[in-house]
Coordinates of C-alpha atoms in Angstrom, one line a residue:
M222 CA -4.4 -6.8 -52.9
A223 CA -6.3 -6.2 -49.6
Q224 CA -5.8 -8.6 -46.7
N225 CA -8.7 -9.6 -44.4
Y226 CA -8.2 -10.0 -40.7
D227 CA -10.3 -10.6 -37.6
V228 CA -8.2 -8.2 -35.7
V229 CA -5.7 -5.5 -36.8
I230 CA -3.7 -3.8 -34.0
L231 CA -2.1 -0.4 -34.5
G232 CA 1.1 -0.5 -32.4
G233 CA 3.3 -3.4 -31.4
G234 CA 4.3 -2.3 -27.9
T235 CA 3.6 -4.3 -24.8
G236 CA -0.1 -3.8 -25.0
G237 CA -0.3 -4.4 -28.7
Y238 CA 1.8 -7.6 -29.0
V239 CA 0.3 -9.2 -25.9
A240 CA -3.2 -8.5 -27.3
A241 CA -2.0 -10.1 -30.6
I242 CA -0.8 -13.2 -28.8
R243 CA -4.1 -13.7 -27.0
S244 CA -5.9 -13.0 -30.3
A245 CA -4.0 -15.7 -32.0
Q246 CA -4.5 -18.1 -29.1
L247 CA -8.3 -17.6 -29.5
G248 CA -8.1 -18.5 -33.2
L249 CA -8.5 -15.0 -34.6
K250 CA -6.5 -14.0 -37.7
T251 CA -4.3 -11.2 -36.5
A252 CA -2.0 -8.5 -37.7
I253 CA 0.1 -5.8 -36.1
V254 CA 1.1 -2.5 -37.7
E255 CA 4.2 -1.1 -36.1
K256 CA 6.1 1.9 -37.4
N257 CA 9.3 1.4 -35.3
E258 CA 10.2 -1.9 -33.5
L259 CA 8.1 -4.6 -31.9
G260 CA 8.2 -4.1 -28.2
G261 CA 7.5 -0.4 -28.4
T262 CA 8.5 2.1 -25.8
C263 CA 8.7 -0.3 -22.8
L264 CA 11.3 -2.5 -24.5
H265 CA 13.3 0.0 -26.5
R266 CA 12.9 3.4 -24.8
G267 CA 11.5 2.8 -21.3
C268 CA 11.1 0.0 -18.8
I269 CA 13.8 -2.4 -20.0
P270 CA 16.7 -0.1 -21.0
S271 CA 16.2 2.2 -18.0
K272 CA 16.2 -0.7 -15.6
A273 CA 19.3 -2.1 -17.2
L274 CA 21.0 1.2 -16.5
L275 CA 19.6 1.4 -13.0
R276 CA 21.1 -2.1 -12.3
S277 CA 24.5 -1.0 -13.6
A278 CA 24.3 2.2 -11.5
E279 CA 23.4 0.1 -8.4
V280 CA 26.4 -2.3 -8.9
Y281 CA 28.8 0.6 -9.5
S282 CA 27.6 2.5 -6.4
T283 CA 27.6 -0.6 -4.2
T284 CA 31.0 -1.6 -5.3
K285 CA 32.5 1.8 -4.9
N286 CA 30.8 3.0 -1.7
H287 CA 29.9 -0.1 0.2
A288 CA 32.0 -3.1 -0.8
A289 CA 34.2 -2.5 2.3
D290 CA 31.2 -2.8 4.5
F291 CA 30.9 -6.4 3.4
G292 CA 34.6 -7.1 3.9
V293 CA 35.4 -6.9 0.2
Q294 CA 38.5 -4.8 -0.7
T295 CA 38.2 -3.7 -4.3
G296 CA 40.8 -1.0 -4.9
E297 CA 40.0 1.7 -7.4
V298 CA 36.6 1.3 -8.9
T299 CA 36.0 2.9 -12.4
L300 CA 33.0 3.1 -14.7
D301 CA 33.0 2.1 -18.3
F302 CA 29.8 3.8 -19.5
S303 CA 30.2 2.5 -23.0
R304 CA 30.1 -1.0 -21.6
V305 CA 27.1 -0.1 -19.5
Q306 CA 25.3 1.0 -22.7
Q307 CA 26.4 -2.2 -24.6
R308 CA 25.0 -4.4 -21.8
K309 CA 21.7 -2.4 -21.9
Q310 CA 21.4 -2.8 -25.7
G311 CA 22.2 -6.5 -25.5
I312 CA 19.3 -7.1 -23.1
V313 CA 17.0 -5.1 -25.4
D314 CA 18.1 -7.0 -28.4
Q315 CA 17.6 -10.4 -26.7
L316 CA 14.1 -9.5 -25.6
H317 CA 13.3 -8.0 -29.0
A318 CA 14.3 -11.3 -30.7
G319 CA 12.0 -13.1 -28.2
V320 CA 9.0 -11.0 -29.1
Q321 CA 9.7 -11.6 -32.8
G322 CA 9.8 -15.3 -32.1
L323 CA 6.4 -15.1 -30.3
M324 CA 4.9 -13.4 -33.4
K325 CA 6.1 -16.2 -35.7
K326 CA 4.9 -18.8 -33.2
G327 CA 1.4 -17.3 -33.2
K328 CA 1.4 -16.8 -37.0
I329 CA 0.8 -13.1 -36.5
D330 CA 1.4 -10.9 -39.5
I331 CA 3.6 -7.9 -39.0
Y332 CA 3.4 -4.8 -41.2
E333 CA 6.3 -2.4 -40.7
G334 CA 4.9 1.1 -41.3
I335 CA 2.3 3.7 -40.3
G336 CA -1.2 2.5 -40.1
R337 CA -4.2 4.8 -40.6
I338 CA -7.9 4.1 -40.2
L339 CA -9.9 4.9 -43.2
G340 CA -13.7 5.2 -43.5
P341 CA -16.0 2.4 -44.6
S342 CA -15.4 1.1 -48.1
I343 CA -17.0 -1.4 -50.5
F344 CA -14.6 -4.0 -49.0
S345 CA -15.6 -3.2 -45.4
P346 CA -18.8 -1.2 -45.1
N347 CA -19.0 -1.5 -41.4
A348 CA -15.5 -1.7 -40.0
G349 CA -13.6 0.4 -42.5
T350 CA -10.1 -0.3 -43.7
I351 CA -6.5 0.3 -42.6
S352 CA -4.0 1.8 -44.9
V353 CA -0.4 1.0 -44.1
E354 CA 2.3 3.3 -45.4
M355 CA 5.2 0.8 -45.5
K356 CA 8.4 2.2 -44.1
N357 CA 10.6 0.1 -46.5
G358 CA 9.3 2.0 -49.5
E359 CA 7.2 -0.9 -50.7
E360 CA 3.7 -0.2 -52.1
N361 CA 1.2 0.7 -49.4
E362 CA -0.8 -2.2 -48.0
M363 CA -4.6 -2.2 -47.5
L364 CA -6.0 -4.3 -44.6
I365 CA -9.6 -5.1 -44.0
P366 CA -10.3 -5.8 -40.3
N367 CA -13.4 -6.9 -38.5
N368 CA -12.0 -5.2 -35.4
V369 CA -9.2 -2.7 -34.7
I370 CA -7.3 -2.1 -31.5
I371 CA -5.4 1.2 -31.2
A372 CA -2.3 0.6 -29.1
T373 CA -0.1 3.4 -30.4
G374 CA 1.3 4.3 -26.9
S375 CA 2.7 7.6 -25.8
R376 CA 5.8 9.8 -26.0
P377 CA 7.5 12.1 -23.4
R378 CA 5.8 15.5 -22.9
T379 CA 7.6 18.7 -22.4
L380 CA 6.7 22.1 -21.1
P381 CA 5.7 25.0 -23.4
G382 CA 8.9 26.8 -24.2
L383 CA 11.2 24.0 -23.2
T384 CA 12.5 22.9 -26.6
I385 CA 14.1 19.5 -26.6
D386 CA 17.4 19.8 -28.5
G387 CA 18.8 16.4 -27.6
E388 CA 22.1 17.9 -26.5
F389 CA 21.5 20.2 -23.6
V390 CA 17.8 19.6 -23.0
M391 CA 16.6 16.0 -23.2
T392 CA 13.7 13.7 -22.4
S393 CA 14.2 10.1 -21.3
D394 CA 14.3 9.1 -25.0
E395 CA 17.5 11.1 -25.6
A396 CA 19.0 10.4 -22.2
L397 CA 19.0 6.7 -22.8
K398 CA 21.3 7.2 -25.8
M399 CA 23.9 9.3 -23.9
E400 CA 27.4 8.2 -24.8
T401 CA 29.0 9.9 -21.9
L402 CA 27.7 11.0 -18.5
P403 CA 27.4 14.7 -17.7
Q404 CA 29.0 16.1 -14.6
S405 CA 25.7 17.6 -13.5
I406 CA 22.1 17.5 -14.5
L407 CA 18.8 19.3 -13.7
I408 CA 15.8 17.1 -13.7
V409 CA 12.5 18.9 -14.3
G410 CA 9.8 16.7 -12.7
G411 CA 9.9 14.6 -9.5
G412 CA 7.5 12.0 -10.5
V413 CA 8.3 8.3 -11.0
I414 CA 10.5 8.7 -14.1
G415 CA 12.2 11.7 -12.8
I416 CA 13.0 10.0 -9.5
E417 CA 14.3 6.9 -11.2
W418 CA 16.7 9.0 -13.4
A419 CA 17.8 11.0 -10.3
S420 CA 18.6 7.9 -8.4
M421 CA 20.4 6.3 -11.4
L422 CA 22.5 9.3 -12.3
N423 CA 23.4 10.0 -8.7
D424 CA 24.6 6.4 -8.3
F425 CA 26.7 6.9 -11.5
G426 CA 28.3 9.9 -9.8
V427 CA 26.4 12.7 -11.5
D428 CA 25.5 15.9 -9.4
V429 CA 21.7 15.8 -9.6
T430 CA 19.1 18.5 -8.8
V431 CA 15.4 17.7 -9.1
I432 CA 12.8 20.6 -9.6
E433 CA 9.2 19.6 -8.9
Y434 CA 6.1 21.7 -9.3
A435 CA 4.1 19.9 -6.6
D436 CA 4.8 20.4 -2.9
R437 CA 6.4 16.9 -2.7
I438 CA 8.1 14.4 -5.0
I439 CA 6.2 11.4 -6.3
P440 CA 3.0 13.3 -5.4
T441 CA 0.7 10.5 -6.5
E442 CA 2.1 8.1 -3.9
D443 CA 1.3 7.9 -0.2
K444 CA 2.7 10.9 1.7
D445 CA 4.8 8.7 4.0
I446 CA 6.4 7.1 0.9
S447 CA 7.2 10.6 -0.6
K448 CA 8.6 11.8 2.7
E449 CA 10.9 8.7 3.1
M450 CA 12.0 8.8 -0.5
L451 CA 13.0 12.5 -0.2
K452 CA 14.9 11.8 3.0
L453 CA 16.8 8.9 1.6
L454 CA 17.6 10.5 -1.7
K455 CA 18.8 13.7 0.0
K456 CA 21.0 11.5 2.2
K457 CA 22.6 10.2 -1.1
G458 CA 23.4 13.8 -2.1
I459 CA 20.5 14.6 -4.5
T460 CA 19.3 18.2 -4.2
F461 CA 15.5 18.9 -4.4
A462 CA 13.4 22.0 -5.0
T463 CA 9.6 21.5 -4.5
S464 CA 6.7 23.8 -5.1
A465 CA 8.9 25.1 -7.9
K466 CA 7.3 26.5 -11.1
V467 CA 9.9 26.3 -13.9
M468 CA 10.0 29.5 -16.0
A469 CA 10.6 28.1 -19.5
D470 CA 11.3 31.6 -21.0
T471 CA 14.4 31.9 -18.8
L472 CA 16.1 28.8 -20.3
E473 CA 19.6 29.5 -21.6
T474 CA 21.9 26.9 -23.2
G475 CA 25.5 27.2 -24.3
E476 CA 29.1 26.2 -23.7
N477 CA 28.5 26.3 -20.0
G478 CA 25.5 24.1 -20.1
V479 CA 21.9 24.9 -19.0
T480 CA 20.6 27.7 -16.8
I481 CA 16.9 28.2 -15.9
Q482 CA 14.9 29.9 -13.2
A483 CA 12.0 28.6 -11.2
E484 CA 9.5 30.5 -9.0
I485 CA 9.6 29.1 -5.4
N486 CA 7.4 30.7 -2.7
G487 CA 7.1 33.9 -4.8
K488 CA 10.8 34.3 -5.4
N489 CA 12.8 33.4 -8.5
E490 CA 15.7 31.0 -8.0
S491 CA 18.3 30.2 -10.7
F492 CA 19.5 26.6 -11.4
S493 CA 22.5 25.6 -13.6
A494 CA 23.9 22.3 -14.8
E495 CA 25.6 20.7 -17.7
K496 CA 22.4 19.2 -19.0
M497 CA 18.7 19.1 -18.3
L498 CA 16.3 16.2 -18.4
V499 CA 12.6 17.1 -18.8
S500 CA 10.4 14.5 -17.1
V501 CA 6.9 15.9 -16.8
G502 CA 4.7 13.0 -18.0
R503 CA 3.7 11.5 -21.3
Q504 CA 1.3 12.3 -24.1
A505 CA -0.7 9.9 -26.2
N506 CA 0.1 9.2 -29.8
V507 CA -3.3 10.0 -31.3
E508 CA -2.1 11.9 -34.4
N509 CA -1.8 10.6 -37.9
I510 CA -3.7 7.4 -37.3
G511 CA -6.9 8.4 -39.0
I512 CA -9.0 9.2 -35.9
E513 CA -10.6 12.0 -37.8
N514 CA -12.2 9.4 -40.1
T515 CA -14.1 7.9 -37.2
D516 CA -16.5 9.0 -34.5
I517 CA -13.9 8.2 -31.8
I518 CA -13.9 10.8 -29.0
V519 CA -10.6 12.3 -27.8
E520 CA -10.6 14.3 -24.6
K521 CA -7.6 16.1 -23.1
G522 CA -5.4 14.2 -25.5
F523 CA -6.6 10.7 -24.7
I524 CA -9.0 8.3 -26.5
Q525 CA -12.2 7.7 -24.5
V526 CA -13.2 4.1 -24.1
K527 CA -15.8 2.0 -22.3
K528 CA -15.0 -0.7 -19.7
S529 CA -14.7 -3.1 -22.6
F530 CA -12.1 -0.7 -24.2
Q531 CA -14.4 -0.1 -27.1
T532 CA -14.4 3.4 -28.4
K533 CA -17.5 5.2 -29.7
E534 CA -17.0 3.0 -32.8
S535 CA -17.9 -0.4 -31.4
H536 CA -15.5 -2.3 -33.7
I537 CA -12.5 -0.1 -32.7
Y538 CA -10.9 -0.6 -29.3
A539 CA -8.1 1.3 -27.6
I540 CA -5.7 0.3 -24.9
G541 CA -2.6 1.4 -23.1
D542 CA -1.1 4.8 -22.8
V543 CA -3.3 6.2 -25.6
I544 CA -6.3 6.0 -23.3
G545 CA -4.5 7.6 -20.3
G546 CA -5.0 6.4 -16.7
L547 CA -2.2 4.3 -15.3
Q548 CA 0.4 4.4 -18.1
L549 CA 2.1 1.2 -17.2
A550 CA 3.3 -1.7 -19.4
H551 CA 1.5 -4.3 -17.3
V552 CA -1.7 -2.3 -17.4
A553 CA -1.6 -2.1 -21.2
S554 CA -1.0 -5.9 -21.4
H555 CA -4.1 -6.7 -19.3
E556 CA -6.2 -4.1 -21.2
G557 CA -5.2 -5.7 -24.4
I558 CA -6.2 -9.2 -23.2
T559 CA -9.5 -7.8 -21.9
A560 CA -10.2 -6.2 -25.3
I561 CA -9.5 -9.4 -27.2
E562 CA -11.6 -11.4 -24.8
H563 CA -14.5 -9.0 -25.4
I564 CA -14.0 -9.2 -29.2
K565 CA -14.3 -13.0 -28.9
G566 CA -17.5 -12.6 -26.8
N567 CA -16.1 -14.1 -23.6
N568 CA -17.5 -11.4 -21.3
P569 CA -14.3 -10.6 -19.4
H570 CA -14.3 -9.0 -16.0
A571 CA -13.8 -5.2 -16.1
M572 CA -10.4 -4.1 -14.9
N573 CA -10.1 -2.8 -11.3
Y574 CA -7.3 -0.2 -11.4
D575 CA -7.2 -0.1 -7.6
L576 CA -5.7 -3.6 -7.8
V577 CA -2.8 -2.6 -10.1
S578 CA 0.6 -2.6 -8.5
R579 CA 2.8 0.4 -9.1
C580 CA 6.6 0.4 -8.9
I581 CA 9.4 2.8 -8.7
Y582 CA 12.8 1.3 -9.5
S583 CA 15.0 3.9 -7.8
S584 CA 17.4 3.1 -5.0
P585 CA 15.6 2.7 -2.7
E586 CA 12.8 1.1 -4.5
A587 CA 9.1 1.9 -3.8
A588 CA 5.9 0.0 -4.7
S589 CA 2.3 0.3 -3.9
V590 CA -1.2 -1.2 -4.6
G591 CA -4.6 0.3 -3.7
I592 CA -5.2 3.7 -2.4
T593 CA -3.2 6.1 -0.2
E594 CA -4.2 6.9 3.4
D595 CA -5.4 10.4 2.4
Q596 CA -7.5 8.9 -0.4
A597 CA -9.0 6.4 2.0
K598 CA -10.0 9.1 4.4
E599 CA -11.4 11.2 1.5
K600 CA -13.6 8.2 0.5
G601 CA -15.0 8.1 4.1
H602 CA -13.1 5.1 5.5
D603 CA -12.3 5.0 9.1
V604 CA -8.8 3.7 8.7
K605 CA -6.3 1.7 10.8
V606 CA -2.7 1.6 9.7
G607 CA 0.1 -0.9 10.3
K608 CA 3.7 0.2 9.6
F609 CA 6.9 -1.9 10.0
S610 CA 10.5 -0.9 9.4
F611 CA 13.1 -3.0 7.5
K612 CA 15.5 -2.2 10.3
A613 CA 14.0 -5.0 12.3
I614 CA 14.2 -7.5 9.4
G615 CA 17.3 -9.8 9.6
K616 CA 17.6 -10.3 5.8
A617 CA 17.6 -6.5 5.2
L618 CA 20.5 -6.2 7.6
V619 CA 22.3 -9.0 5.8
Y620 CA 21.8 -7.2 2.5
G621 CA 23.0 -4.0 4.1
E622 CA 19.8 -2.3 3.0
S623 CA 17.6 -1.7 6.1
D624 CA 16.1 1.7 5.2
G625 CA 12.4 1.9 4.5
F626 CA 9.2 0.3 5.6
V627 CA 5.9 -1.4 4.7
K628 CA 2.6 0.4 5.4
I629 CA -0.7 -1.3 5.3
I630 CA -4.0 0.6 5.4
A631 CA -7.2 -1.1 6.3
D632 CA -10.8 -0.3 7.1
K633 CA -11.6 -0.5 10.8
E634 CA -15.1 -1.7 10.4
T635 CA -14.7 -4.2 7.6
N636 CA -11.0 -5.1 8.1
D637 CA -10.6 -4.8 4.3
I638 CA -7.2 -3.9 3.0
L639 CA -7.4 -0.6 1.2
G640 CA -3.8 0.0 0.2
V641 CA -0.2 -1.3 0.8
H642 CA 2.8 1.0 0.3
M643 CA 6.4 0.0 0.5
I644 CA 9.8 1.6 0.3
G645 CA 13.0 -0.3 0.7
P646 CA 15.1 -3.2 -0.7
H647 CA 13.5 -5.3 -3.5
V648 CA 9.9 -4.1 -2.7
T649 CA 9.1 -4.1 -6.5
D650 CA 9.4 -7.9 -6.3
M651 CA 7.4 -8.1 -3.0
I652 CA 4.4 -6.0 -3.9
S653 CA 2.7 -8.8 -5.7
E654 CA 1.9 -10.5 -2.4
A655 CA -0.1 -7.4 -1.4
G656 CA -1.7 -7.3 -4.9
L657 CA -2.8 -10.9 -4.6
A658 CA -4.1 -10.3 -1.1
M659 CA -6.3 -7.4 -2.4
V660 CA -7.5 -9.5 -5.4
L661 CA -8.6 -12.2 -2.9
D662 CA -10.1 -9.6 -0.5
A663 CA -7.8 -10.8 2.3
T664 CA -7.6 -9.1 5.6
P665 CA -4.4 -8.1 7.5
W666 CA -5.1 -11.1 9.8
E667 CA -4.9 -13.4 6.8
I668 CA -1.6 -12.0 5.7
A669 CA -0.3 -12.3 9.2
E670 CA -1.4 -15.9 9.3
T671 CA 0.6 -16.6 6.2
I672 CA 3.9 -18.0 7.5
H673 CA 6.6 -16.0 5.9
P674 CA 10.0 -17.8 5.8
H675 CA 12.9 -16.6 7.9
P676 CA 15.2 -14.9 7.1
T677 CA 13.5 -13.2 4.2
L678 CA 12.6 -9.7 3.3
S679 CA 9.0 -10.8 3.0
E680 CA 8.7 -11.1 6.8
V681 CA 8.1 -7.3 6.8
M682 CA 4.7 -8.0 5.2
G683 CA 3.7 -10.3 8.0
E684 CA 4.9 -7.9 10.7
A685 CA 3.2 -4.9 9.0
A686 CA -0.1 -6.9 8.9
L687 CA 0.2 -7.7 12.6
A688 CA 1.0 -4.0 13.3
V689 CA -2.4 -3.0 11.8
D690 CA -4.0 -4.3 15.0
G691 CA -1.0 -3.5 17.3
K692 CA 0.3 -7.0 17.4
A693 CA 3.7 -6.8 15.6
I694 CA 6.2 -9.1 17.2
H695 CA 9.6 -7.5 16.6
S696 CA 8.7 -3.8 17.3

């Protein structure tokens, strides 16, 4: 028997389940169709498990290499990687149970299977129907929604010719399941995910080489952040090759591991390691969900949407990685809330992606909000820049982590903050102050007037704000 819903959401990842919660809060009868586990990529194959591993790597590296700096004598430090993986899975399981509890609390129906959009029917002549192929072998379900939200997420991309075998050549999905650490690894891609894995594996004691096609690592970030990250990761022993075009047809795998060539400045160079991690972005999951039965437009692999997140079919919305843009969990969540508010008729504000904070959880961490200095100049701004080092911040010295800085970019004429870029200790926890400042249209002076407690890492924000007008106290 067909079930009627106000909203059916295809995908129970961070965007999908958050949208479902807001939908239920607004009194809409809601269902989620999820083919794997609630929580999606972020919870099971991305944000949470990778950060759990990064934390273990940080503790291991700090204890092994820096405990004596704090006067702590540890003796021999060893790594139990199986215990690392158990801890990671325990965190994932706990959060998964929490999401399941939220679904029960909101009386949100969950269908475990593959959902496909069908054309209009006698049951639903305008909105169409959703067929659910149940993964437990039960008879298929038919759902009749007034509105649909596509939140099917994304999966790791690879390069043509680089076959992912899960043993020698992996994406982050397979790497998260490693039972033992390799002695060495090649990471193809020096973007956010590649840099996080490079940092993590290096801290675990793996010999890491990063091969990046662009002329710098994390090329979407401010150049000063890229330069500092490169310097600090090289200092830790990571090898980098930039402006390197990987030649997929030269890939060889076998008992000795992986060998591949890359073209650098017109010359071919060979790279070898025990394993390879391919980290070259993510592609949207738009296949096998019935898009061909709709008028939805897909361009360059992503679903096209309006500011309301409506597709060309006004009753079908799409959010998260499947629409491209900033493929971040917190972005998907806010897109989902906005879509539900629009369905309810609440006229939500359009999202301003320049106000989204972006984080890199490597060691050192990096975080940013707004535009880079180069982007500001390209947009015609006459900029002024304030930059302040963690080396002058007492709490950073106490932590033993004084590398890095905060950089604030502002418009000379209006004094508006255009972007804030950070690299150093715990900056992923500090970036929200900058994000709030930009939402409230604050000026550097207003940040500087905010009294930052001493001693804290946050003092660097106040000093960087003062530095925009050449008034930093401790420089």
